[in-house]
Structures are given as C-alpha cells and as structure tokens.
Short mmCIF file of C-alpha atoms in Angstrom, two decimals:
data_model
loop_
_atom_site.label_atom_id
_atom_site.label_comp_id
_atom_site.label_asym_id
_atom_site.label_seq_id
_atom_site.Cartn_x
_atom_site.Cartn_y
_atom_site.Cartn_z
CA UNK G 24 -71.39 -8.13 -69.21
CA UNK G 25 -67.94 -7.13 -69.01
CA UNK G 26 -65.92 -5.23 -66.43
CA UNK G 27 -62.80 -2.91 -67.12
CA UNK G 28 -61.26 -2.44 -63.43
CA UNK G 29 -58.18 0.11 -62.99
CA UNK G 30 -56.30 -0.35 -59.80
CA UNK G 31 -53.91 2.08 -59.23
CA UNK G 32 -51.69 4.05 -56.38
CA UNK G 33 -53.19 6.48 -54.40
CA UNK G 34 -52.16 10.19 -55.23
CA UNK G 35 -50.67 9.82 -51.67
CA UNK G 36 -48.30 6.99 -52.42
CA UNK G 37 -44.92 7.50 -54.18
CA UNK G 38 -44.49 5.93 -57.67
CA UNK G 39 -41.11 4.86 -58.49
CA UNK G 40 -42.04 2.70 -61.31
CA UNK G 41 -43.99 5.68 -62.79
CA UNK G 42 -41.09 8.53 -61.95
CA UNK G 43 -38.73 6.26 -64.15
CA UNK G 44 -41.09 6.26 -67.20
CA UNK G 45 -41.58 9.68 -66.74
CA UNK G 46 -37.80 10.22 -66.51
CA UNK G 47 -37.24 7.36 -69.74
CA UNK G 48 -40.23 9.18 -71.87
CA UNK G 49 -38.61 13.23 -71.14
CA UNK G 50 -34.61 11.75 -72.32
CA UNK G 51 -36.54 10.07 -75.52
CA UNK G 52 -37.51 13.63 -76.34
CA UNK G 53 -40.71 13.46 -75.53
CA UNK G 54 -41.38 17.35 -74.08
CA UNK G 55 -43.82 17.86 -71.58
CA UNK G 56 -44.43 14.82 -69.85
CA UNK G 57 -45.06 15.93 -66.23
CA UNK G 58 -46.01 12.63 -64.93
CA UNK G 59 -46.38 9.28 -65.04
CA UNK G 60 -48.63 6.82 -62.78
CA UNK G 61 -48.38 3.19 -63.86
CA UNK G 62 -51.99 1.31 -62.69
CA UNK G 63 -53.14 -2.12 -63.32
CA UNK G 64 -56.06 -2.66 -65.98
CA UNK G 65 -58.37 -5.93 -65.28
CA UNK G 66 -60.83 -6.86 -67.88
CA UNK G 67 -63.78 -9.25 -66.65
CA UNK G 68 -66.24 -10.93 -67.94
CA UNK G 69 -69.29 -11.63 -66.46
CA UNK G 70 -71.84 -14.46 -67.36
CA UNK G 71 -75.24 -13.41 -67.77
CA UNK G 72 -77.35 -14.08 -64.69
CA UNK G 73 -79.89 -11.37 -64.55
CA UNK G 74 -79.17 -9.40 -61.64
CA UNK G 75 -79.73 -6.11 -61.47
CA UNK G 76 -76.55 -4.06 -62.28
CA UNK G 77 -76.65 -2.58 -58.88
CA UNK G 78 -76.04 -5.71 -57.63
CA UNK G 79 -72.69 -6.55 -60.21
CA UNK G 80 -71.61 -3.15 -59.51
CA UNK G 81 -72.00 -4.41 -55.41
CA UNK G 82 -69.89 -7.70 -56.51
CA UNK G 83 -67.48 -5.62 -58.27
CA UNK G 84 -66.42 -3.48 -55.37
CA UNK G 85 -66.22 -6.53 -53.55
CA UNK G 86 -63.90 -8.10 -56.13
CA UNK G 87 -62.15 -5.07 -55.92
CA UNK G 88 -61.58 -4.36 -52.47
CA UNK G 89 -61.12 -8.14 -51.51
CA UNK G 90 -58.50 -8.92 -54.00
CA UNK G 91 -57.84 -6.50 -56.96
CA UNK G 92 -56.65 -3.37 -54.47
CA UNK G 93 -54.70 -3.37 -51.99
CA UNK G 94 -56.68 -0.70 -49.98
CA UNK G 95 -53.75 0.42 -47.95
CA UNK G 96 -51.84 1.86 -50.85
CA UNK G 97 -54.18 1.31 -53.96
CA UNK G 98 -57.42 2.80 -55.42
CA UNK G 99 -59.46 1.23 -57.98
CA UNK G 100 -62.28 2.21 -60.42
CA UNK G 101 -64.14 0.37 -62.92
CA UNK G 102 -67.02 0.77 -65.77
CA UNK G 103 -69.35 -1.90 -66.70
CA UNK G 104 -70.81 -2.26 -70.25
CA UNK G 105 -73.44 -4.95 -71.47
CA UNK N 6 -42.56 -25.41 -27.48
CA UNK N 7 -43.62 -26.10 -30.87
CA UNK N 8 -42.80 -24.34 -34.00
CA UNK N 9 -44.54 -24.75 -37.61
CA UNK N 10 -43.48 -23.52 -40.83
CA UNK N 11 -45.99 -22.80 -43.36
CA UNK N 12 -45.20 -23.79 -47.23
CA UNK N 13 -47.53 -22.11 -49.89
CA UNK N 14 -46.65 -23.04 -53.60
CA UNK N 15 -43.45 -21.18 -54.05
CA UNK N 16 -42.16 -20.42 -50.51
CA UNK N 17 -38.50 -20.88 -50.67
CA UNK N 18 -37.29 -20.45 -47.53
CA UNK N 19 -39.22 -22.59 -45.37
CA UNK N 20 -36.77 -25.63 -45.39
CA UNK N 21 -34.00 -22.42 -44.11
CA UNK N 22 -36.64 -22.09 -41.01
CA UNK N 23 -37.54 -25.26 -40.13
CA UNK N 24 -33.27 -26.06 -39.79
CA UNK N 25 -33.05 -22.90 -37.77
CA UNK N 26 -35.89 -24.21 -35.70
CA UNK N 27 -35.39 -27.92 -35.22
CA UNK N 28 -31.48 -28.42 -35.57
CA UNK N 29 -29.68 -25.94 -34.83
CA UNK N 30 -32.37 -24.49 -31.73
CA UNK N 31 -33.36 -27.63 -31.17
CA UNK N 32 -36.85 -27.43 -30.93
CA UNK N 33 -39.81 -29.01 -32.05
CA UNK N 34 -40.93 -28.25 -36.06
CA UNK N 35 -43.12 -29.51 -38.45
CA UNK N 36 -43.90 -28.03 -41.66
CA UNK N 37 -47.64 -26.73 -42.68
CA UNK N 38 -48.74 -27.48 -46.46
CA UNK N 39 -50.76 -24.35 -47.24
CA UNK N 40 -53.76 -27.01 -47.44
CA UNK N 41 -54.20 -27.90 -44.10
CA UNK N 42 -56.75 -26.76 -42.02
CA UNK N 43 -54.68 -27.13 -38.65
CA UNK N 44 -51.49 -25.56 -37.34
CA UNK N 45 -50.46 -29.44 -35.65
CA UNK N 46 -50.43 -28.30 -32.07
CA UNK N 47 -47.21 -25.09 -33.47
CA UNK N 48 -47.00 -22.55 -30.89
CA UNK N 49 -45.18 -20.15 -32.97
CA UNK N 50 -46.20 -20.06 -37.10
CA UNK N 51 -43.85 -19.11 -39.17
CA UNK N 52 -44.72 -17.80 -42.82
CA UNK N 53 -41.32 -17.76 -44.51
CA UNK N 54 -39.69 -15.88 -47.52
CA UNK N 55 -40.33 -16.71 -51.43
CA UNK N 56 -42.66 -15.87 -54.06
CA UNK N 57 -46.12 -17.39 -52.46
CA UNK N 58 -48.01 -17.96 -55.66
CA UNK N 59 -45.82 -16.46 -57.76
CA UNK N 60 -46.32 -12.95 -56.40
CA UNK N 61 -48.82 -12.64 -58.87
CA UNK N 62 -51.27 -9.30 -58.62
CA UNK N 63 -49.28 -8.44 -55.64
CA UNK N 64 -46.76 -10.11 -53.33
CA UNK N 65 -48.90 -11.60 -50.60
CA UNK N 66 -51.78 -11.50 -52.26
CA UNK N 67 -53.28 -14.62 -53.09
CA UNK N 68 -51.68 -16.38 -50.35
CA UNK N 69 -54.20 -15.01 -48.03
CA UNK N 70 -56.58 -17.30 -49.18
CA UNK N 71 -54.91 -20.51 -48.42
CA UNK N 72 -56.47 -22.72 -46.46
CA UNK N 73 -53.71 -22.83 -43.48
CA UNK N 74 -54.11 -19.15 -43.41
CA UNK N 75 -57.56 -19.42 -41.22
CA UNK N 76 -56.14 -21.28 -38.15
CA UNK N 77 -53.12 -19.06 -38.67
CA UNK N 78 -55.37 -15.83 -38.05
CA UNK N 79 -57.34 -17.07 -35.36
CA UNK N 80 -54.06 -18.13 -33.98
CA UNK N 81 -53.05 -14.89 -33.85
CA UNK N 82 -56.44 -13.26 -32.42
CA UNK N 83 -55.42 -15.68 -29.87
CA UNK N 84 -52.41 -14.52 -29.00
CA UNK N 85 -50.13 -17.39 -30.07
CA UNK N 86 -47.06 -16.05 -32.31
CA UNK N 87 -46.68 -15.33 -35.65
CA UNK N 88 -43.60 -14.82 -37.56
CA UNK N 89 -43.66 -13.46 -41.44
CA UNK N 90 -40.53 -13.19 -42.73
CA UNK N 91 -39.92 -11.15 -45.90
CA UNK N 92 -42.71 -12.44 -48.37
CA UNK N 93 -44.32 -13.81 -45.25
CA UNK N 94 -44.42 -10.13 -43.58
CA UNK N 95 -46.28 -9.27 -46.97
CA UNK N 96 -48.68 -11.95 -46.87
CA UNK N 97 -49.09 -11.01 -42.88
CA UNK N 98 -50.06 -7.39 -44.06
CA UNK N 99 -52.08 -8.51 -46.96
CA UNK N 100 -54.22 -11.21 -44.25
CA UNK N 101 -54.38 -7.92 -42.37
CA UNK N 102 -52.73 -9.31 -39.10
CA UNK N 103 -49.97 -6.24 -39.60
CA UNK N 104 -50.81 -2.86 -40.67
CA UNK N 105 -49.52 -0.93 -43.91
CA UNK N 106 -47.96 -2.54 -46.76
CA UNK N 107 -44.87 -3.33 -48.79
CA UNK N 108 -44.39 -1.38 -51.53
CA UNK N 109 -42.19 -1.68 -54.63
CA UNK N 110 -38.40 -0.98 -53.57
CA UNK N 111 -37.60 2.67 -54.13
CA UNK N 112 -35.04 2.27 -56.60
CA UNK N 113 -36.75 -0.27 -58.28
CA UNK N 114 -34.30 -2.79 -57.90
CA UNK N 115 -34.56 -6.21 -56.36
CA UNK N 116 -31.78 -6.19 -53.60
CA UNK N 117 -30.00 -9.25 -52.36
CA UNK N 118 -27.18 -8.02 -50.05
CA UNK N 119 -26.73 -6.99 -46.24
CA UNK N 120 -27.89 -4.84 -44.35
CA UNK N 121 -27.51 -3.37 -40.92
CA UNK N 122 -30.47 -3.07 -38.03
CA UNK N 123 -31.01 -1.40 -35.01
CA UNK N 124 -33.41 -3.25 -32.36
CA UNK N 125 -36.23 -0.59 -31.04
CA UNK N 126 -37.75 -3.29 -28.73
CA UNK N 127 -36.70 -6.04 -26.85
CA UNK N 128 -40.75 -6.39 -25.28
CA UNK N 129 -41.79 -8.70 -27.56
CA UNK N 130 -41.92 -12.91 -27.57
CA UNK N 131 -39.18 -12.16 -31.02
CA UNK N 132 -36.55 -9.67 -29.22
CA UNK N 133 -36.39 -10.41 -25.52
CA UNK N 134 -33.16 -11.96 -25.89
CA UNK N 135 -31.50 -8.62 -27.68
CA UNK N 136 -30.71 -5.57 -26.26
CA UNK N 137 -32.60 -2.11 -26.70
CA UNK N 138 -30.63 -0.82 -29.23
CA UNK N 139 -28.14 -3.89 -30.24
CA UNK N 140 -27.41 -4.04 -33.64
CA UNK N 141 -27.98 -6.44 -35.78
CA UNK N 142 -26.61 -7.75 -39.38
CA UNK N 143 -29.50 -9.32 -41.71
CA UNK N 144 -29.68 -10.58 -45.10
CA UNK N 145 -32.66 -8.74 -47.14
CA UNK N 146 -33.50 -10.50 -50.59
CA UNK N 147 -36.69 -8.48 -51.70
CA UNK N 148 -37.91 -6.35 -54.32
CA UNK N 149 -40.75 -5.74 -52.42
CA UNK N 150 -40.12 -4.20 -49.26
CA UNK N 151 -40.35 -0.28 -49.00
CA UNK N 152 -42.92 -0.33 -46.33
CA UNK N 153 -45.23 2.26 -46.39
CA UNK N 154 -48.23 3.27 -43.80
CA UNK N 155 -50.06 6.34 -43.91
CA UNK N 156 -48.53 9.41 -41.17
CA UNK N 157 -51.82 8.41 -38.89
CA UNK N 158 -50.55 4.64 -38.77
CA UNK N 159 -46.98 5.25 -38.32
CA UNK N 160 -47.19 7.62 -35.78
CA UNK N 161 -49.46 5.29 -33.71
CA UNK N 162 -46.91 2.37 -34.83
CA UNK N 163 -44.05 4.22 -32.75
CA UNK N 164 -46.29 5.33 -29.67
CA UNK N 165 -47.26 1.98 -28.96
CA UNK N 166 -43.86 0.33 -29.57
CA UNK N 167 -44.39 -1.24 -33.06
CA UNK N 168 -41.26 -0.49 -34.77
CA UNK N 169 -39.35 -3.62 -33.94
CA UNK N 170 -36.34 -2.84 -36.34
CA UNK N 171 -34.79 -0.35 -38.44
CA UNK N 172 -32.42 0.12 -40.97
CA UNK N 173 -29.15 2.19 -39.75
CA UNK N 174 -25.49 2.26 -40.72
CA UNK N 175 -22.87 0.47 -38.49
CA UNK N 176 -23.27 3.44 -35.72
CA UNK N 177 -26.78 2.91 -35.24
CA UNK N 178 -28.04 5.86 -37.10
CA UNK N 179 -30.88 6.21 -39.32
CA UNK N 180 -28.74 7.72 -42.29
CA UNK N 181 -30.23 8.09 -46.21
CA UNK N 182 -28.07 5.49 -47.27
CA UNK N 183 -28.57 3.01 -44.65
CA UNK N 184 -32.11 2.65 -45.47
CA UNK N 185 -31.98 0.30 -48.93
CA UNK N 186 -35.44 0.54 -50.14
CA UNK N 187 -37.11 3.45 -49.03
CA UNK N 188 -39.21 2.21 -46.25
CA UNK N 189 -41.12 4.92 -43.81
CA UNK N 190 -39.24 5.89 -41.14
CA UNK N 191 -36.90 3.13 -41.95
CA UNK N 192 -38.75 0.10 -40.57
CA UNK N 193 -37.48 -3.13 -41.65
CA UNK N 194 -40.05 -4.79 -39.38
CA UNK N 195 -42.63 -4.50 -36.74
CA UNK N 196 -45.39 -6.14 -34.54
CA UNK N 197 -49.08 -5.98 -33.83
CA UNK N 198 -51.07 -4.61 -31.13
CA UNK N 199 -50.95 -7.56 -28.76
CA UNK N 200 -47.01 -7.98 -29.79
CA UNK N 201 -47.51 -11.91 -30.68
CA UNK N 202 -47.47 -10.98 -34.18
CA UNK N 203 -44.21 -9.38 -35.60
CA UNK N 204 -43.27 -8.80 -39.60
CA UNK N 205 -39.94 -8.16 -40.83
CA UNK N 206 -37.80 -8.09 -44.53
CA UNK N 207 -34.64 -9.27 -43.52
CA UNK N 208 -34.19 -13.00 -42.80
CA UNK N 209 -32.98 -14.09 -39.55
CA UNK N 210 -33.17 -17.91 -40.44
CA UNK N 211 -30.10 -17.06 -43.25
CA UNK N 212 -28.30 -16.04 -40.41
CA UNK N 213 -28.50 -18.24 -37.59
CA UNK N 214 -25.09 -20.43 -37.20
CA UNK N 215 -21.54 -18.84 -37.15
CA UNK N 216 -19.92 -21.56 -39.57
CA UNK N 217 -22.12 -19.19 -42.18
CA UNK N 218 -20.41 -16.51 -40.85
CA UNK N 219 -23.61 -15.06 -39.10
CA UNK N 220 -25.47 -15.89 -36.01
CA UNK N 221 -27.70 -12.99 -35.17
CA UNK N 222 -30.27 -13.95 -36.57
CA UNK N 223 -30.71 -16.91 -34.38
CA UNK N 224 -31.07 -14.50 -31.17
CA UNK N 225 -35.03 -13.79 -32.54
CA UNK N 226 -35.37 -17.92 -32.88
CA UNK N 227 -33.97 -18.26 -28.83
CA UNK N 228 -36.15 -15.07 -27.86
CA UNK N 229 -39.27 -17.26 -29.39
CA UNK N 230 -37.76 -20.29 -27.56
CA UNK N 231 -37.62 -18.58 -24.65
CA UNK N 232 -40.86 -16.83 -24.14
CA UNK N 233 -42.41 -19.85 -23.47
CA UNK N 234 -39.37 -21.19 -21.21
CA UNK N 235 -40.63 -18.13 -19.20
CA UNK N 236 -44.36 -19.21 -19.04
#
C-alpha cells in the first residue's frame, strides 16, 4: 500500500515562508495569487501484511502525530491507495 | 553539584557548555553521548545548541528519540533541572517537557548577532542570581526560533510566571524592532510548571567570561550552581 501524508501549518499559524512565495509569484506577474501555504508531502510505502485498512489508517495517524506533525503548530492529512 | 551535557549527532555547542560548566564555574561536568541510558549521577542536564540530527523534518525532532532523552524526561518529572539551549529548547518542546514550539524566524533569515533581554523572573533554579528586570546581552544563532503558543497557552505561560526572558531594546522595552524573529509576546525563553525545566534561544554559555567581552551569560550557570548551594 502506499501512503501520501501532507503536513502542513495550521490556518492559525503565520506562514512566512509561504507570504514570500506569494509575494515572489505576484512581482513574476503572476495576477491573482492570494495565497500561498508551503506544507510538507511524505510518500510511504507500506509492505503488505494484511491488516485491515482501519488498522494502517490507525498506524498512520500514529506516524503522523508521533513524528510527521508537530501538533502544536502543524496539521496533517493523508490518503491511502492499494 | 553535578552538571551533564548531552551530545546528539550534530550538537555543536556542547564542548561551549561543558567549559562554562567545569572551568570557568568550576563545577563538576561530564558529557552524555545521546546513547546512554543514564544521566551519570548530573543534577542539572543540559541539551545544548546545534543541528541535532541535522534538523531534519523539523529542528528537534528526531532527537526526541534518543536514547539519553528517557532518563532526561523522567529527570525532569522529577524535578531535577533541565537546561535546552537554542536547538536544545526545540528538542525540549518537541520531547514535550516545554510547551509551544519554535517556528521558522519571521523574516526568514537565519540570525547570528546580539541581542538584548529583559529577565521576567528571578524564581527559578536558572535566574536567582539576576535581578527582576536586569538586562541581559545574549548571542542568538538560530533560524528557528520565533516561538509561537496558541493565546490559551501564552496567557497561562505569563499567569504562572513562565516567561523567563524577553527580547527588548537597551531600555528594557518590548519595541518591534527589538524582537528579531517574531516570537509571541517576545519570549526568548521560558520554564515549565514545576520551574526545574527552563528553554531559551539565546546562548548563555557564548557569553560567560569577560576576556570574550561578555559575562552575563554566566550569571544563569552560578544561579544553577547555586540552587543547590542553597539546599
């Protein structure tokens, strides 16, 4: 199976990173970008081992809010595909 | 008392820490290898500044799962002190002895310069040898440290004392300009419930001997030293 995790800021949390693309895309010429939010894309994959994907989905929150977030200032999402 | 200075694969500023500690304080020090499973009898842990694993995912974030890292945080639960200092405050948030987080700098730069605190508390094992108010001059070398804490956690953070330090210009006050990466409310560093656990960016141990030009950092090494003078 493999995993496609996206961690990114909360819509709380300033983005500096993603204010200065916004700012670099709008003096390229590029009209109408209102905003920019960079995130962090993790693509896993997951050896077959017959569990039920309630349980993977289970490990991948885990994963997730363990190590791939940082809960405080991040929020994550992910799809799973076979 | 005993001091011990963690080194995780790519702390840089632990040999800095342990010379604060052992020759110029003159106290006891031995260093930690992120393997161990003991602290070696340290009454105060320090995690000191660098790039702990590289900073990878996040700064502080794989560091949490060294092995020294266990006795550190039932250390702490203890009560026994803790000192992070720049990447060691992040890894202290990331463990989750400290609340919040350290955020990207707000300008995006990586800042290696001076910069100017004000001391909020002087109850605490790291400040009882300051003044309420003194001011302090720090090195910061971070790109890392706009703290951030939601309102909930920051307003609890100041009515229970917290907020160790702030950023301020030369008067004391909390100007725009004093505060060099953005942090909330200007903290540059702050403690844990129980106070045995304090966080900060700038680095007192690069500042801890005039003949550098700089010796107030060394007043949070004698507060340490003398907290348990006082036992």
């Amino acid at each position: 199976m493999h995993a496609t995790v996206t961690v990114e800021l909360k819509p709380s949390v300033l983005d500096p990173q993603g204010k200065a693309i916004e700012h670099s895309l709008s003096s390229l010429g590029f009209a109408g970008v209102e905003d920019v939010r960079v995130g962090k894309l993790f693509r896993i994959s997951l050896a077959e081992s017959g569990q039920t994907r309630e349980n993977v989905e289970t490990q991948l929150r885990q994963m997730c809010e363990r190590l791939l977030a940082n809960t405080v200032i991040e929020k994550f999402s992910y799809t799973l595909e076979e | 008392m005993k001091f011990g200075v963690v080194v995780l694969p790519g702390s840089n500023c632990d040999h800095d820490a342990l010379h604060v500690a052992h020759d110029v304080l003159g106290a006891d020090a031995e260093v930690l290898w992120h393997k161990e499973t003991s602290l070696k009898g340290a009454d105060c842990v320090i995690v000191p500044g660098g790039f702990a694993y590289g900073d990878y995912l996040r700064a502080g974030a794989l560091a949490k799962f060294a092995p020294i890292m266990e006795p550190i945080r039932r250390h702490a639960e203890a009560g026994g002190l803790v000192l992070g200092i720049c990447n060691g405050f992040q890894v202290l948030t990331e463990v989750g002895l400290l609340p919040g987080a350290l955020m990207r700098n707000q300008h995006l730069r990586f800042l290696s310069r001076d910069v100017i605190l004000r001391t909020e508390e002087i109850d605490t094992p790291f400040t009882n040898a300051l003044t309420e108010g003194q001011i302090l001059r720090m090195p910061i070398a971070h790109g890392e440290g706009n703290y951030f804490a939601d309102d909930a956690t920051l307003d609890e953070l100041e009515r229970n004392g917290q907020v160790i330090f702030r950023y301020c210009d030369d008067e004391g006050r909390l100007t725009a300009e004093a505060n060099p990466n953005g942090s909330a409310r200007h903290i540059a560093g702050i403690c844990n419930r129980g106070r045995n656990v304090l966080g900060l960016m700038p680095h007192p141990e690069r500042c801890a001997e005039s003949i550098l030009g700089n010796a107030d950092g060394l007043q949070i090494f004698k507060s340490i030293a003398a907290s348990f003078a006082s036992v």
